Amino acid sequence: MHVGEIIEQIRIDRNMTIDDTIGNLMSRSTYDLFKKGETDLRVDTILLLFERLHLDERESILLAEEFKQIRIFYEFCDRVVKLYHGANLNGLKAYKMKLETLAEAIPIVPLLIHVTNCFISMLEINKVLPEDSLALEQFFFESETWLIFELHLFARIGLLITKPEYIDMIYHNILKVIDSQSIITQSLAIHCAHVVIMLCFDYQEEQKIETILQRLLEIQFNEKYFYELQFNQFFYYLYQVIFKNNTEMNQELDRYFSFLNELGAVRPGIISWNLYVGYIKDYNMKQELKAENYPNLFKEK
């Protein structure tokens, strides 16, 4: 779920043309990227879009609040994970101080602060302190239904905090989200499912990967989620190669990377290539594909 997707859905529901919606605020190409969640517009531009969509005051406030939460969530995922992987303890502490200034205004922030404390503890003493992880434990074991971006966040955290008991809870909640087939949450639901799949690869949870992929491949997701759907196929091929020893799927992986290479799709290509190389190595398998066959994936744009 992202603001561009929500705005596009409102535009369609109100039978407004793209030109009526964006006016002179941006180009059509920028709007196309925005509705896919691939560009970050200024807040004042977002508010002007609200006006053009003729949202009433209550709708604008609700959407603006959602926008703030999603924005801080994605910033958090990018910043904190990078700081943790870079062992930047001072950077984490500074970012925590920034979060503390936002805690009263944005509901999700107190939870993010607890997560940051966990990362700080891991860097300081190489483990999560009980007092830091308490909020996480309560969230995992008391929440029956999670908001989609909270589920995504905790799947990401699961990749860093080695707690196998979290996997079942994350897994069952992502199945609920997939089965709900909400139009507004589809994009983030697919992204989240892919993160859960990566978590299951790390813990060799073959059956869970198979079930998630089966659910994803059965659902007719909106075709505008082009790269997300490509990732579905990628994980299926990788699953077949690693867990089923289906060597014929190496040909499908080659077609997948060749296709992205022709498109010049650097970001999805690099992400999936790194996953392919990493998991083939982790599972002590022979790497059949060679990076030099897909040169466009490694070109800087």
C-alpha positions as a Markdown table, in Angstrom:
| # | Residue | x | y | z |
|---|---|---|---|---|
| 1 | Met | 0.0 | 0.0 | 0.0 |
| 2 | His | 1.3 | 3.4 | -0.9 |
| 3 | Val | -0.2 | 6.8 | -1.4 |
| 4 | Gly | 0.2 | 6.8 | -5.2 |
| 5 | Glu | -1.9 | 3.6 | -5.4 |
| 6 | Ile | -4.6 | 5.0 | -3.1 |
| 7 | Ile | -4.8 | 8.2 | -5.2 |
| 8 | Glu | -5.1 | 6.2 | -8.4 |
| 9 | Gln | -7.9 | 4.1 | -6.9 |
| 10 | Ile | -9.8 | 7.2 | -5.8 |
| 11 | Arg | -9.3 | 8.7 | -9.3 |
| 12 | Ile | -10.8 | 5.6 | -10.9 |
| 13 | Asp | -13.6 | 5.4 | -8.5 |
| 14 | Arg | -14.6 | 9.0 | -9.2 |
| 15 | Asn | -14.3 | 8.6 | -13.0 |
| 16 | Met | -11.7 | 11.3 | -13.3 |
| 17 | Thr | -9.2 | 11.4 | -16.1 |
| 18 | Ile | -5.5 | 11.5 | -15.3 |
| 19 | Asp | -5.3 | 15.1 | -16.7 |
| 20 | Asp | -8.1 | 16.2 | -14.5 |
| 21 | Thr | -6.3 | 14.7 | -11.5 |
| 22 | Ile | -2.8 | 16.0 | -12.0 |
| 23 | Gly | -3.4 | 19.2 | -14.0 |
| 24 | Asn | 0.0 | 21.0 | -14.1 |
| 25 | Leu | 1.3 | 19.4 | -10.9 |
| 26 | Met | 3.4 | 16.9 | -12.7 |
| 27 | Ser | 3.9 | 15.1 | -16.0 |
| 28 | Arg | 2.0 | 11.9 | -16.9 |
| 29 | Ser | 5.3 | 9.9 | -16.7 |
| 30 | Thr | 5.9 | 11.2 | -13.2 |
| 31 | Tyr | 2.4 | 10.2 | -12.2 |
| 32 | Asp | 2.8 | 6.8 | -13.7 |
| 33 | Leu | 5.9 | 6.3 | -11.5 |
| 34 | Phe | 4.1 | 7.8 | -8.5 |
| 35 | Lys | 1.1 | 5.5 | -8.7 |
| 36 | Lys | 3.5 | 2.5 | -8.8 |
| 37 | Gly | 5.3 | 3.8 | -5.7 |
| 38 | Glu | 8.5 | 4.5 | -7.6 |
| 39 | Thr | 8.9 | 8.2 | -6.9 |
| 40 | Asp | 8.6 | 10.3 | -3.8 |
| 41 | Leu | 6.6 | 13.5 | -4.3 |
| 42 | Arg | 6.8 | 16.5 | -2.0 |
| 43 | Val | 4.1 | 16.6 | 0.7 |
| 44 | Asp | 2.7 | 19.9 | -0.6 |
| 45 | Thr | 2.2 | 18.3 | -4.0 |
| 46 | Ile | 0.4 | 15.4 | -2.4 |
| 47 | Leu | -1.9 | 17.8 | -0.6 |
| 48 | Leu | -2.6 | 19.6 | -3.9 |
| 49 | Leu | -3.6 | 16.2 | -5.4 |
| 50 | Phe | -6.0 | 15.8 | -2.5 |
| 51 | Glu | -7.6 | 19.1 | -3.5 |
| 52 | Arg | -7.9 | 18.1 | -7.2 |
| 53 | Leu | -9.6 | 14.8 | -6.2 |
| 54 | His | -12.2 | 16.9 | -4.2 |
| 55 | Leu | -11.6 | 15.0 | -1.0 |
| 56 | Asp | -13.5 | 16.3 | 1.9 |
| 57 | Glu | -11.7 | 17.4 | 5.1 |
| 58 | Arg | -12.1 | 14.1 | 6.8 |
| 59 | Glu | -10.8 | 12.1 | 3.8 |
| 60 | Ser | -7.9 | 14.4 | 3.4 |
| 61 | Ile | -6.9 | 14.1 | 7.1 |
| 62 | Leu | -7.1 | 10.3 | 7.1 |
| 63 | Leu | -5.1 | 10.0 | 3.9 |
| 64 | Ala | -2.5 | 12.5 | 5.1 |
| 65 | Glu | -2.1 | 10.5 | 8.3 |
| 66 | Glu | -1.7 | 7.3 | 6.3 |
| 67 | Phe | 0.8 | 9.1 | 4.1 |
| 68 | Lys | 2.9 | 10.2 | 7.1 |
| 69 | Gln | 2.9 | 6.7 | 8.6 |
| 70 | Ile | 3.9 | 5.0 | 5.3 |
| 71 | Arg | 6.6 | 7.6 | 4.6 |
| 72 | Ile | 8.2 | 7.2 | 8.0 |
| 73 | Phe | 7.9 | 3.4 | 7.8 |
| 74 | Tyr | 9.8 | 3.2 | 4.5 |
| 75 | Glu | 12.4 | 5.7 | 5.7 |
| 76 | Phe | 12.8 | 3.6 | 8.8 |
| 77 | Cys | 13.2 | 0.3 | 6.8 |
| 78 | Asp | 15.9 | 1.9 | 4.6 |
| 79 | Arg | 17.8 | 3.9 | 7.2 |
| 80 | Val | 17.8 | 1.5 | 10.2 |
| 81 | Val | 18.6 | -1.7 | 8.2 |
| 82 | Lys | 21.5 | 0.2 | 6.5 |
| 83 | Leu | 22.8 | 1.6 | 9.7 |
| 84 | Tyr | 22.6 | -1.9 | 11.4 |
| 85 | His | 24.4 | -3.6 | 8.5 |
| 86 | Gly | 27.0 | -0.9 | 8.6 |
| 87 | Ala | 27.5 | -1.4 | 12.3 |
| 88 | Asn | 26.9 | 2.4 | 12.7 |
| 89 | Leu | 26.0 | 2.5 | 16.4 |
| 90 | Asn | 26.2 | 6.3 | 16.7 |
| 91 | Gly | 24.0 | 6.6 | 13.6 |
| 92 | Leu | 21.4 | 4.3 | 15.1 |
| 93 | Lys | 21.3 | 6.3 | 18.3 |
| 94 | Ala | 21.0 | 9.6 | 16.4 |
| 95 | Tyr | 18.1 | 8.2 | 14.3 |
| 96 | Lys | 16.4 | 7.0 | 17.5 |
| 97 | Met | 16.5 | 10.6 | 18.8 |
| 98 | Lys | 14.9 | 11.8 | 15.6 |
| 99 | Leu | 12.1 | 9.2 | 16.0 |
| 100 | Glu | 11.5 | 10.3 | 19.6 |
| 101 | Thr | 10.6 | 13.8 | 18.3 |
| 102 | Leu | 7.9 | 12.2 | 16.2 |
| 103 | Ala | 6.5 | 9.7 | 18.7 |
| 104 | Glu | 3.4 | 11.7 | 19.7 |
| 105 | Ala | 2.5 | 12.7 | 16.2 |
| 106 | Ile | 2.7 | 9.4 | 14.3 |
| 107 | Pro | 1.2 | 6.3 | 15.9 |
| 108 | Ile | 3.6 | 3.7 | 14.5 |
| 109 | Val | 6.7 | 5.5 | 15.7 |
| 110 | Pro | 6.8 | 4.2 | 19.3 |
| 111 | Leu | 7.0 | 0.7 | 17.9 |
| 112 | Leu | 9.8 | 1.7 | 15.6 |
| 113 | Ile | 11.7 | 3.1 | 18.6 |
| 114 | His | 11.6 | -0.3 | 20.3 |
| 115 | Val | 12.8 | -1.9 | 17.1 |
| 116 | Thr | 15.7 | 0.6 | 16.9 |
| 117 | Asn | 16.6 | -0.3 | 20.6 |
| 118 | Cys | 16.8 | -3.9 | 19.5 |
| 119 | Phe | 19.3 | -3.1 | 16.8 |
| 120 | Ile | 21.3 | -0.9 | 19.2 |
| 121 | Ser | 21.4 | -3.8 | 21.7 |
| 122 | Met | 22.6 | -6.2 | 19.0 |
| 123 | Leu | 25.4 | -4.0 | 18.1 |
| 124 | Glu | 26.4 | -3.2 | 21.7 |
| 125 | Ile | 26.3 | -6.7 | 23.2 |
| 126 | Asn | 25.5 | -8.9 | 20.2 |
| 127 | Lys | 22.0 | -9.8 | 21.6 |
| 128 | Val | 18.6 | -8.3 | 22.1 |
| 129 | Leu | 18.0 | -7.1 | 25.7 |
| 130 | Pro | 14.8 | -8.3 | 27.3 |
| 131 | Glu | 13.6 | -4.8 | 28.0 |
| 132 | Asp | 14.2 | -3.8 | 24.4 |
| 133 | Ser | 12.4 | -6.8 | 22.9 |
| 134 | Leu | 9.4 | -6.7 | 25.3 |
| 135 | Ala | 7.3 | -4.5 | 22.9 |
| 136 | Leu | 8.1 | -6.8 | 20.0 |
| 137 | Glu | 7.2 | -9.9 | 22.0 |
| 138 | Gln | 3.9 | -8.4 | 23.0 |
| 139 | Phe | 3.2 | -7.4 | 19.4 |
| 140 | Phe | 4.0 | -10.8 | 18.0 |
| 141 | Phe | 2.1 | -12.8 | 20.6 |
| 142 | Glu | -0.9 | -10.5 | 21.3 |
| 143 | Ser | -1.9 | -9.2 | 17.8 |
| 144 | Glu | -4.3 | -11.5 | 15.9 |
| 145 | Thr | -4.4 | -9.3 | 12.8 |
| 146 | Trp | -1.6 | -7.0 | 11.8 |
| 147 | Leu | -1.7 | -3.9 | 9.7 |
| 148 | Ile | 0.0 | -4.6 | 6.4 |
| 149 | Phe | 3.0 | -2.3 | 6.8 |
| 150 | Glu | 3.5 | -3.6 | 10.4 |
| 151 | Leu | 3.6 | -7.1 | 8.9 |
| 152 | His | 6.1 | -6.0 | 6.3 |
| 153 | Leu | 8.2 | -4.4 | 8.9 |
| 154 | Phe | 8.3 | -7.5 | 11.2 |
| 155 | Ala | 9.1 | -9.7 | 8.3 |
| 156 | Arg | 12.1 | -7.5 | 7.5 |
| 157 | Ile | 13.1 | -7.6 | 11.2 |
| 158 | Gly | 12.8 | -11.4 | 11.2 |
| 159 | Leu | 15.6 | -11.4 | 8.6 |
| 160 | Leu | 17.9 | -9.8 | 11.2 |
| 161 | Ile | 16.7 | -11.1 | 14.6 |
| 162 | Thr | 17.2 | -14.8 | 14.8 |
| 163 | Lys | 14.0 | -15.9 | 16.5 |
| 164 | Pro | 12.5 | -19.0 | 14.7 |
| 165 | Glu | 9.3 | -18.8 | 16.7 |
| 166 | Tyr | 8.4 | -15.6 | 14.9 |
| 167 | Ile | 8.2 | -17.3 | 11.5 |
| 168 | Asp | 4.9 | -19.1 | 12.1 |
| 169 | Met | 3.2 | -15.9 | 13.2 |
| 170 | Ile | 4.5 | -13.9 | 10.3 |
| 171 | Tyr | 3.7 | -16.8 | 7.9 |
| 172 | His | 0.0 | -17.2 | 9.1 |
| 173 | Asn | -0.6 | -13.4 | 9.0 |
| 174 | Ile | 0.8 | -13.0 | 5.4 |
| 175 | Leu | -1.6 | -15.8 | 4.3 |
| 176 | Lys | -4.5 | -13.8 | 5.8 |
| 177 | Val | -3.4 | -10.7 | 3.9 |
| 178 | Ile | -3.0 | -12.6 | 0.6 |
| 179 | Asp | -6.4 | -14.2 | 1.0 |
| 180 | Ser | -8.1 | -10.8 | 1.7 |
| 181 | Gln | -7.2 | -9.7 | -1.8 |
| 182 | Ser | -7.7 | -6.0 | -0.9 |
| 183 | Ile | -7.1 | -3.8 | -3.9 |
| 184 | Ile | -5.4 | -1.1 | -1.9 |
| 185 | Thr | -3.0 | -3.4 | -0.1 |
| 186 | Gln | -2.2 | -5.7 | -3.0 |
| 187 | Ser | 1.2 | -4.1 | -3.9 |
| 188 | Leu | 2.6 | -4.1 | -0.4 |
| 189 | Ala | 1.1 | -7.5 | 0.3 |
| 190 | Ile | 3.1 | -9.0 | -2.6 |
| 191 | His | 6.2 | -7.2 | -1.4 |
| 192 | Cys | 5.6 | -8.5 | 2.1 |
| 193 | Ala | 5.0 | -12.0 | 0.9 |
| 194 | His | 8.4 | -11.9 | -0.9 |
| 195 | Val | 10.2 | -10.8 | 2.3 |
| 196 | Val | 8.5 | -13.7 | 4.2 |
| 197 | Ile | 9.6 | -16.1 | 1.4 |
| 198 | Met | 13.2 | -14.9 | 1.9 |
| 199 | Leu | 12.8 | -15.4 | 5.7 |
| 200 | Cys | 11.6 | -19.0 | 5.0 |
| 201 | Phe | 14.6 | -19.6 | 2.6 |
| 202 | Asp | 16.9 | -18.6 | 5.5 |
| 203 | Tyr | 15.3 | -21.1 | 7.8 |
| 204 | Gln | 14.8 | -23.8 | 5.1 |
| 205 | Glu | 11.0 | -23.7 | 5.6 |
| 206 | Glu | 10.2 | -25.5 | 2.3 |
| 207 | Gln | 6.5 | -26.1 | 2.9 |
| 208 | Lys | 5.9 | -22.5 | 3.9 |
| 209 | Ile | 7.5 | -21.2 | 0.7 |
| 210 | Glu | 5.5 | -23.7 | -1.4 |
| 211 | Thr | 2.2 | -22.6 | 0.3 |
| 212 | Ile | 2.9 | -18.9 | -0.1 |
| 213 | Leu | 3.9 | -19.2 | -3.7 |
| 214 | Gln | 0.8 | -21.4 | -4.4 |
| 215 | Arg | -1.5 | -18.7 | -3.0 |
| 216 | Leu | 0.3 | -15.9 | -4.9 |
| 217 | Leu | 0.2 | -17.7 | -8.2 |
| 218 | Glu | -3.5 | -18.6 | -7.8 |
| 219 | Ile | -4.5 | -15.0 | -7.4 |
| 220 | Gln | -5.2 | -12.7 | -10.3 |
| 221 | Phe | -3.4 | -9.7 | -9.1 |
| 222 | Asn | -3.7 | -6.4 | -10.9 |
| 223 | Glu | -1.5 | -6.4 | -14.0 |
| 224 | Lys | 0.0 | -3.0 | -13.1 |
| 225 | Tyr | 2.1 | -4.8 | -10.5 |
| 226 | Phe | 4.4 | -5.9 | -13.3 |
| 227 | Tyr | 7.7 | -6.4 | -11.5 |
| 228 | Glu | 6.0 | -7.9 | -8.4 |
| 229 | Leu | 4.5 | -10.6 | -10.6 |
| 230 | Gln | 7.8 | -11.2 | -12.2 |
| 231 | Phe | 9.3 | -11.7 | -8.7 |
| 232 | Asn | 6.5 | -14.3 | -8.0 |
| 233 | Gln | 7.8 | -16.3 | -10.9 |
| 234 | Phe | 11.4 | -15.8 | -9.9 |
| 235 | Phe | 10.9 | -17.2 | -6.4 |
| 236 | Tyr | 8.9 | -20.2 | -7.9 |
| 237 | Tyr | 11.9 | -21.0 | -10.2 |
| 238 | Leu | 14.4 | -20.6 | -7.4 |
| 239 | Tyr | 12.3 | -22.8 | -5.1 |
| 240 | Gln | 12.1 | -25.5 | -7.7 |
| 241 | Val | 15.9 | -25.5 | -8.3 |
| 242 | Ile | 16.8 | -25.5 | -4.6 |
| 243 | Phe | 14.2 | -27.7 | -2.9 |
| 244 | Lys | 13.0 | -29.9 | -5.8 |
| 245 | Asn | 16.4 | -30.2 | -7.6 |
| 246 | Asn | 14.5 | -29.3 | -10.8 |
| 247 | Thr | 17.5 | -28.4 | -13.0 |
| 248 | Glu | 15.2 | -27.5 | -15.9 |
| 249 | Met | 14.2 | -24.4 | -14.0 |
| 250 | Asn | 17.6 | -23.0 | -14.6 |
| 251 | Gln | 16.4 | -22.4 | -18.1 |
| 252 | Glu | 13.5 | -20.5 | -16.8 |
| 253 | Leu | 15.7 | -18.4 | -14.5 |
| 254 | Asp | 17.9 | -17.7 | -17.5 |
| 255 | Arg | 14.8 | -16.5 | -19.4 |
| 256 | Tyr | 13.8 | -14.3 | -16.5 |
| 257 | Phe | 17.2 | -12.6 | -16.2 |
| 258 | Ser | 17.5 | -12.3 | -20.0 |
| 259 | Phe | 14.0 | -10.6 | -20.1 |
| 260 | Leu | 15.0 | -8.1 | -17.4 |
| 261 | Asn | 18.3 | -7.6 | -19.1 |
| 262 | Glu | 16.5 | -6.6 | -22.3 |
| 263 | Leu | 14.2 | -4.2 | -20.4 |
| 264 | Gly | 17.3 | -2.7 | -18.7 |
| 265 | Ala | 15.5 | -3.3 | -15.4 |
| 266 | Val | 18.5 | -2.7 | -13.2 |
| 267 | Arg | 16.9 | -2.5 | -9.7 |
| 268 | Pro | 14.7 | -5.7 | -9.9 |
| 269 | Gly | 17.4 | -7.4 | -11.8 |
| 270 | Ile | 20.1 | -6.7 | -9.2 |
| 271 | Ile | 17.9 | -7.6 | -6.3 |
| 272 | Ser | 16.8 | -11.0 | -7.8 |
| 273 | Trp | 20.4 | -11.7 | -9.0 |
| 274 | Asn | 21.8 | -11.2 | -5.5 |
| 275 | Leu | 19.2 | -13.4 | -4.1 |
| 276 | Tyr | 19.9 | -16.1 | -6.7 |
| 277 | Val | 23.6 | -16.0 | -6.0 |
| 278 | Gly | 23.2 | -15.9 | -2.3 |
| 279 | Tyr | 20.8 | -18.8 | -1.9 |
| 280 | Ile | 22.6 | -21.0 | -4.4 |
| 281 | Lys | 25.7 | -20.5 | -2.3 |
| 282 | Asp | 23.9 | -21.0 | 1.0 |
| 283 | Tyr | 22.5 | -24.3 | -0.1 |
| 284 | Asn | 25.9 | -25.5 | -1.5 |
| 285 | Met | 24.6 | -25.8 | -5.1 |
| 286 | Lys | 26.4 | -25.2 | -8.3 |
| 287 | Gln | 25.7 | -21.7 | -9.8 |
| 288 | Glu | 24.6 | -22.4 | -13.4 |
| 289 | Leu | 24.0 | -18.8 | -14.5 |
| 290 | Lys | 26.7 | -16.2 | -15.2 |
| 291 | Ala | 26.5 | -12.5 | -14.6 |
| 292 | Glu | 28.2 | -11.7 | -17.9 |
| 293 | Asn | 25.1 | -13.0 | -19.7 |
| 294 | Tyr | 23.1 | -10.1 | -18.3 |
| 295 | Pro | 25.3 | -7.0 | -18.6 |
| 296 | Asn | 22.4 | -4.4 | -18.6 |
| 297 | Leu | 21.5 | -5.4 | -15.1 |
| 298 | Phe | 24.8 | -4.1 | -13.8 |
| 299 | Lys | 24.8 | -0.8 | -15.5 |
| 300 | Glu | 24.4 | 2.3 | -13.4 |
| 301 | Lys | 21.6 | 4.6 | -14.5 |
